[in-house]
Amino acid sequence: ETGVTQTPRHLVMGMTNKKSLKCEQHLGHNAMYWYKQSAKKPLELMFVYNFKEQTENNSVPSRFSPECPNSSHLFLHLHTLQPEDSALYLCASSQEPHSGANVLTFGAGSRLTVL
Amino acid sequence: DAKTTQPPSMDCAEGRAANLPCNHSTISGNEYVYWYRQIHSQGPQYIIHGLKNNETNEMASLIITEDRKSSTLILPHATLRDTAVYYCIVRVASDTGKLIFGQGTTLQVKP
C-alpha cells in the first residue's frame, strides 16, 4: 500500500461505453498525475494537476477527460475509446511539484482493456 | 530536461551487488538525478535521488560522478525481488513537477 489508491484495478469496456478511473491519495500531497503505459513502452505522461489546476496536458486525445475536484482525488473519464487505448493507467501524487526534489508516489494502476 | 542513457538489460547473481549505470552527459547544474523501479505490472517505486553528492538510503546507494555526467545505482545485496525495470531520470525544478520516463534497464537477479 503506497498511499495512492486506484480503482478499479481491472476494467474491460466496449468502444461505445463511458467509464471512469478513480485515484485517491492519502498522503496530503498537492500534485496529482496520470500516466499511461502501453505494452512494452515507457510510461507516457498524460496530465498534471497542481493544487487542483491542470498544468500539463501532453497532447492527450479528448476521449480522455481528467477531473480533479480536490487535491486528494483525481478521475479519468473515458468515452468512445479505441482498442489501442488498452493499457495500464497509473496515477501518482507528489508533495512539492515545483521543487527539484519532487518525489512521485504511484498507485498500483488500472489495467484497461478496450474491446 | 536532460536525456539519459541506460543499458537495456543486466543480470546479477543473488546476494551480489547490482551496479546500474546511467549516462546524463547534458545534465544542467540544477537538475536532480532520480531512480525509480517498476516490478512487473505494478506502479513505479521511488528508490533514491541526488543533486551533487552521493546518497544512501535503506534501499540503495547513488554515486554521482564529480562532473555529474553519469551516475550509478547500487543495490548492495540483490535479491530475487529486486528483479525489475530500473529508470534513471533527470529533471529540473519546474512548474508542473512532471517526470519523463525512458526505456530503463531490466535487471534480472538470478539464483
Short mmCIF file of C-alpha atoms in Angstrom, two decimals:
data_model
loop_
_atom_site.label_atom_id
_atom_site.label_comp_id
_atom_site.label_asym_id
_atom_site.label_seq_id
_atom_site.Cartn_x
_atom_site.Cartn_y
_atom_site.Cartn_z
CA GLU A 1 0.00 0.00 0.00
CA THR A 2 1.64 3.23 -1.20
CA GLY A 3 -0.98 5.71 -0.03
CA VAL A 4 -2.25 6.18 -3.59
CA THR A 5 -5.32 4.03 -4.32
CA GLN A 6 -6.63 3.37 -7.80
CA THR A 7 -9.99 1.83 -8.68
CA PRO A 8 -10.94 -0.27 -10.47
CA ARG A 9 -7.80 -2.39 -10.78
CA HIS A 10 -9.13 -4.01 -13.95
CA LEU A 11 -11.66 -2.68 -16.44
CA VAL A 12 -13.00 -4.09 -19.70
CA MET A 13 -15.10 -1.80 -21.85
CA GLY A 14 -16.52 -1.59 -25.34
CA MET A 15 -15.70 1.24 -27.70
CA THR A 16 -19.08 2.89 -27.13
CA ASN A 17 -19.02 2.70 -23.33
CA LYS A 18 -18.37 5.51 -20.87
CA LYS A 19 -16.38 4.65 -17.78
CA SER A 20 -14.19 6.41 -15.22
CA LEU A 21 -10.97 5.62 -13.42
CA LYS A 22 -10.57 6.92 -9.88
CA CYS A 23 -7.47 7.82 -7.92
CA GLU A 24 -7.31 8.86 -4.27
CA GLN A 25 -4.21 9.84 -2.31
CA HIS A 26 -3.96 9.79 1.48
CA LEU A 27 -0.56 11.49 1.67
CA GLY A 28 -1.53 15.14 1.87
CA HIS A 29 0.15 15.84 -1.46
CA ASN A 30 -0.53 18.87 -3.65
CA ALA A 31 0.01 17.49 -7.14
CA MET A 32 -1.52 14.53 -8.99
CA TYR A 33 -0.62 12.88 -12.29
CA TRP A 34 -1.98 10.46 -14.86
CA TYR A 35 0.44 8.26 -16.79
CA LYS A 36 -0.29 5.68 -19.50
CA GLN A 37 1.81 2.57 -20.03
CA SER A 38 1.16 0.54 -23.16
CA ALA A 39 2.66 -2.91 -23.66
CA LYS A 40 6.47 -2.81 -23.87
CA LYS A 41 6.54 1.00 -23.94
CA PRO A 42 7.81 3.56 -21.43
CA LEU A 43 5.39 5.43 -19.22
CA GLU A 44 3.80 8.36 -21.01
CA LEU A 45 2.76 11.41 -19.03
CA MET A 46 -0.84 12.40 -19.77
CA PHE A 47 -1.94 15.08 -17.32
CA VAL A 48 -0.62 17.00 -14.33
CA TYR A 49 -2.67 18.81 -11.72
CA ASN A 50 -1.15 21.19 -9.17
CA PHE A 51 -3.44 22.37 -6.38
CA LYS A 52 -6.48 21.18 -8.43
CA GLU A 53 -5.44 23.17 -11.51
CA GLN A 54 -4.39 21.39 -14.69
CA THR A 55 -0.83 22.43 -15.54
CA GLU A 56 0.08 19.85 -18.16
CA ASN A 57 -1.83 18.17 -20.98
CA ASN A 58 0.55 16.11 -23.06
CA SER A 59 -1.50 16.28 -26.29
CA VAL A 60 -3.95 13.69 -25.00
CA PRO A 61 -7.00 12.95 -27.21
CA SER A 62 -10.27 14.43 -26.00
CA ARG A 63 -11.76 10.96 -25.45
CA PHE A 64 -9.75 11.07 -22.19
CA SER A 65 -11.17 13.70 -19.85
CA PRO A 66 -9.50 14.30 -16.48
CA GLU A 67 -11.18 15.80 -13.43
CA CYS A 68 -9.56 16.91 -10.18
CA PRO A 69 -12.23 18.07 -7.69
CA ASN A 70 -9.71 18.46 -4.86
CA SER A 71 -6.07 17.74 -4.09
CA SER A 72 -6.87 14.22 -2.88
CA HIS A 73 -8.94 12.92 -5.78
CA LEU A 74 -8.29 12.54 -9.49
CA PHE A 75 -10.53 10.98 -12.12
CA LEU A 76 -10.01 9.96 -15.72
CA HIS A 77 -13.28 9.84 -17.65
CA LEU A 78 -13.20 7.57 -20.68
CA HIS A 79 -15.56 7.62 -23.68
CA THR A 80 -15.53 6.20 -27.21
CA LEU A 81 -12.11 4.65 -26.69
CA GLN A 82 -10.20 2.62 -29.27
CA PRO A 83 -8.59 -0.80 -28.82
CA GLU A 84 -5.15 0.87 -28.92
CA ASP A 85 -6.08 2.71 -25.73
CA SER A 86 -5.79 -0.58 -23.86
CA ALA A 87 -3.02 -0.03 -21.33
CA LEU A 88 -2.08 0.28 -17.69
CA TYR A 89 -3.14 3.70 -16.40
CA LEU A 90 -1.12 4.91 -13.47
CA CYS A 91 -1.91 7.67 -11.03
CA ALA A 92 0.75 9.41 -8.95
CA SER A 93 0.95 12.22 -6.42
CA SER A 94 3.70 14.41 -5.01
CA GLN A 95 4.19 16.95 -2.25
CA GLU A 96 6.31 19.63 -3.86
CA PRO A 97 5.70 19.82 -7.60
CA HIS A 98 7.76 22.97 -8.01
CA SER A 99 10.79 21.60 -6.23
CA GLY A 100 13.76 19.91 -7.85
CA ALA A 101 13.47 17.25 -5.16
CA ASN A 102 9.95 16.27 -6.20
CA VAL A 103 9.25 12.60 -5.40
CA LEU A 104 6.25 10.92 -7.03
CA THR A 105 4.32 8.16 -5.28
CA PHE A 106 2.46 5.86 -7.67
CA GLY A 107 -0.64 3.76 -7.30
CA ALA A 108 -0.84 0.16 -8.47
CA GLY A 109 -2.56 1.14 -11.70
CA SER A 110 -5.81 0.36 -13.51
CA ARG A 111 -5.50 -2.20 -16.29
CA LEU A 112 -7.85 -1.16 -19.10
CA THR A 113 -8.91 -3.39 -21.98
CA VAL A 114 -10.96 -1.89 -24.81
CA LEU A 115 -12.80 -4.40 -26.97
CA ASP B 1 15.14 18.12 -19.05
CA ALA B 2 18.36 16.26 -19.89
CA LYS B 3 18.19 12.87 -21.58
CA THR B 4 19.54 9.71 -20.00
CA THR B 5 21.09 6.59 -21.50
CA GLN B 6 20.87 3.22 -19.77
CA PRO B 7 21.76 -0.30 -20.90
CA PRO B 8 18.58 -2.15 -21.88
CA SER B 9 19.29 -5.17 -19.66
CA MET B 10 21.62 -6.53 -17.00
CA ASP B 11 21.97 -9.70 -14.97
CA CYS B 12 23.09 -10.02 -11.38
CA ALA B 13 23.66 -13.00 -9.11
CA GLU B 14 21.54 -13.17 -5.98
CA GLY B 15 23.41 -11.81 -2.95
CA ARG B 16 25.86 -9.82 -5.05
CA ALA B 17 25.87 -6.08 -5.57
CA ALA B 18 23.97 -4.80 -8.59
CA ASN B 19 25.53 -1.72 -10.20
CA LEU B 20 23.25 0.03 -12.68
CA PRO B 21 24.86 2.78 -14.77
CA CYS B 22 23.23 5.85 -16.24
CA ASN B 23 24.69 8.43 -18.57
CA HIS B 24 23.38 12.00 -18.46
CA SER B 25 26.10 13.96 -20.18
CA THR B 26 23.90 17.02 -20.90
CA ILE B 27 22.73 17.46 -17.31
CA SER B 28 22.42 21.03 -16.06
CA GLY B 29 23.62 22.29 -12.70
CA ASN B 30 20.12 22.46 -11.24
CA GLU B 31 18.89 19.07 -12.44
CA TYR B 32 18.41 16.22 -9.98
CA VAL B 33 19.04 12.56 -10.75
CA TYR B 34 16.20 10.24 -9.77
CA TRP B 35 15.94 6.46 -9.74
CA TYR B 36 12.68 4.55 -9.80
CA ARG B 37 11.95 0.89 -10.40
CA GLN B 38 8.92 -0.96 -11.70
CA ILE B 39 8.23 -4.55 -10.83
CA HIS B 40 6.16 -6.30 -13.46
CA SER B 41 2.67 -4.76 -13.88
CA GLN B 42 2.94 -2.65 -10.73
CA GLY B 43 3.33 1.11 -10.33
CA PRO B 44 6.85 2.55 -10.30
CA GLN B 45 8.52 2.79 -6.91
CA TYR B 46 10.82 5.63 -5.87
CA ILE B 47 14.30 4.49 -4.87
CA ILE B 48 16.60 7.47 -4.39
CA HIS B 49 17.58 10.86 -5.79
CA GLY B 50 20.53 13.24 -5.63
CA LEU B 51 21.92 16.51 -6.95
CA LYS B 52 25.69 16.51 -6.47
CA ASN B 53 26.63 14.38 -3.51
CA ASN B 54 26.46 10.62 -3.19
CA GLU B 55 23.35 9.45 -1.39
CA THR B 56 22.41 6.32 0.55
CA ASN B 57 19.15 5.09 1.98
CA GLU B 58 17.73 1.77 3.15
CA MET B 59 17.19 0.61 -0.43
CA ALA B 60 20.26 1.68 -2.36
CA SER B 61 23.22 3.99 -2.87
CA LEU B 62 23.56 6.60 -5.59
CA ILE B 63 27.02 7.51 -6.82
CA ILE B 64 27.24 10.65 -8.97
CA THR B 65 30.49 11.43 -10.75
CA GLU B 66 32.20 14.70 -9.98
CA ASP B 67 31.33 16.17 -13.39
CA ARG B 68 27.73 14.91 -12.88
CA LYS B 69 27.65 13.41 -16.37
CA SER B 70 26.93 9.90 -15.13
CA SER B 71 25.71 8.05 -12.09
CA THR B 72 25.45 4.53 -10.72
CA LEU B 73 22.70 3.00 -8.64
CA ILE B 74 23.99 0.32 -6.31
CA LEU B 75 21.82 -2.37 -4.76
CA PRO B 76 24.28 -3.79 -2.21
CA HIS B 77 22.85 -7.31 -1.85
CA ALA B 78 20.47 -8.07 -4.70
CA THR B 79 17.58 -10.47 -4.08
CA LEU B 80 15.18 -12.12 -6.49
CA ARG B 81 12.60 -9.48 -5.50
CA ASP B 82 14.87 -6.79 -6.97
CA THR B 83 14.16 -8.10 -10.48
CA ALA B 84 12.52 -5.09 -12.15
CA VAL B 85 12.92 -2.32 -14.70
CA TYR B 86 15.07 0.49 -13.27
CA TYR B 87 14.60 4.02 -14.55
CA CYS B 88 17.15 6.83 -14.31
CA ILE B 89 15.57 10.27 -14.76
CA VAL B 90 16.97 13.78 -14.60
CA ARG B 91 14.77 16.80 -14.09
CA VAL B 92 14.91 20.40 -13.09
CA ALA B 93 12.52 22.08 -10.74
CA SER B 94 9.61 23.18 -12.85
CA ASP B 95 6.10 24.46 -12.60
CA THR B 96 4.49 21.11 -13.28
CA GLY B 97 6.68 18.63 -11.41
CA LYS B 98 6.48 16.11 -14.23
CA LEU B 99 8.86 13.18 -14.58
CA ILE B 100 9.63 11.80 -18.04
CA PHE B 101 10.45 8.09 -18.10
CA GLY B 102 12.68 6.41 -20.68
CA GLN B 103 13.09 2.72 -21.50
CA GLY B 104 15.09 1.91 -18.37
CA THR B 105 17.27 -1.11 -17.57
CA THR B 106 15.71 -4.50 -17.00
CA LEU B 107 17.62 -6.08 -14.12
CA GLN B 108 17.33 -9.85 -13.81
CA VAL B 109 18.55 -11.22 -10.49
CA LYS B 110 19.41 -14.89 -10.84
CA PRO B 111 19.71 -17.54 -8.11
#
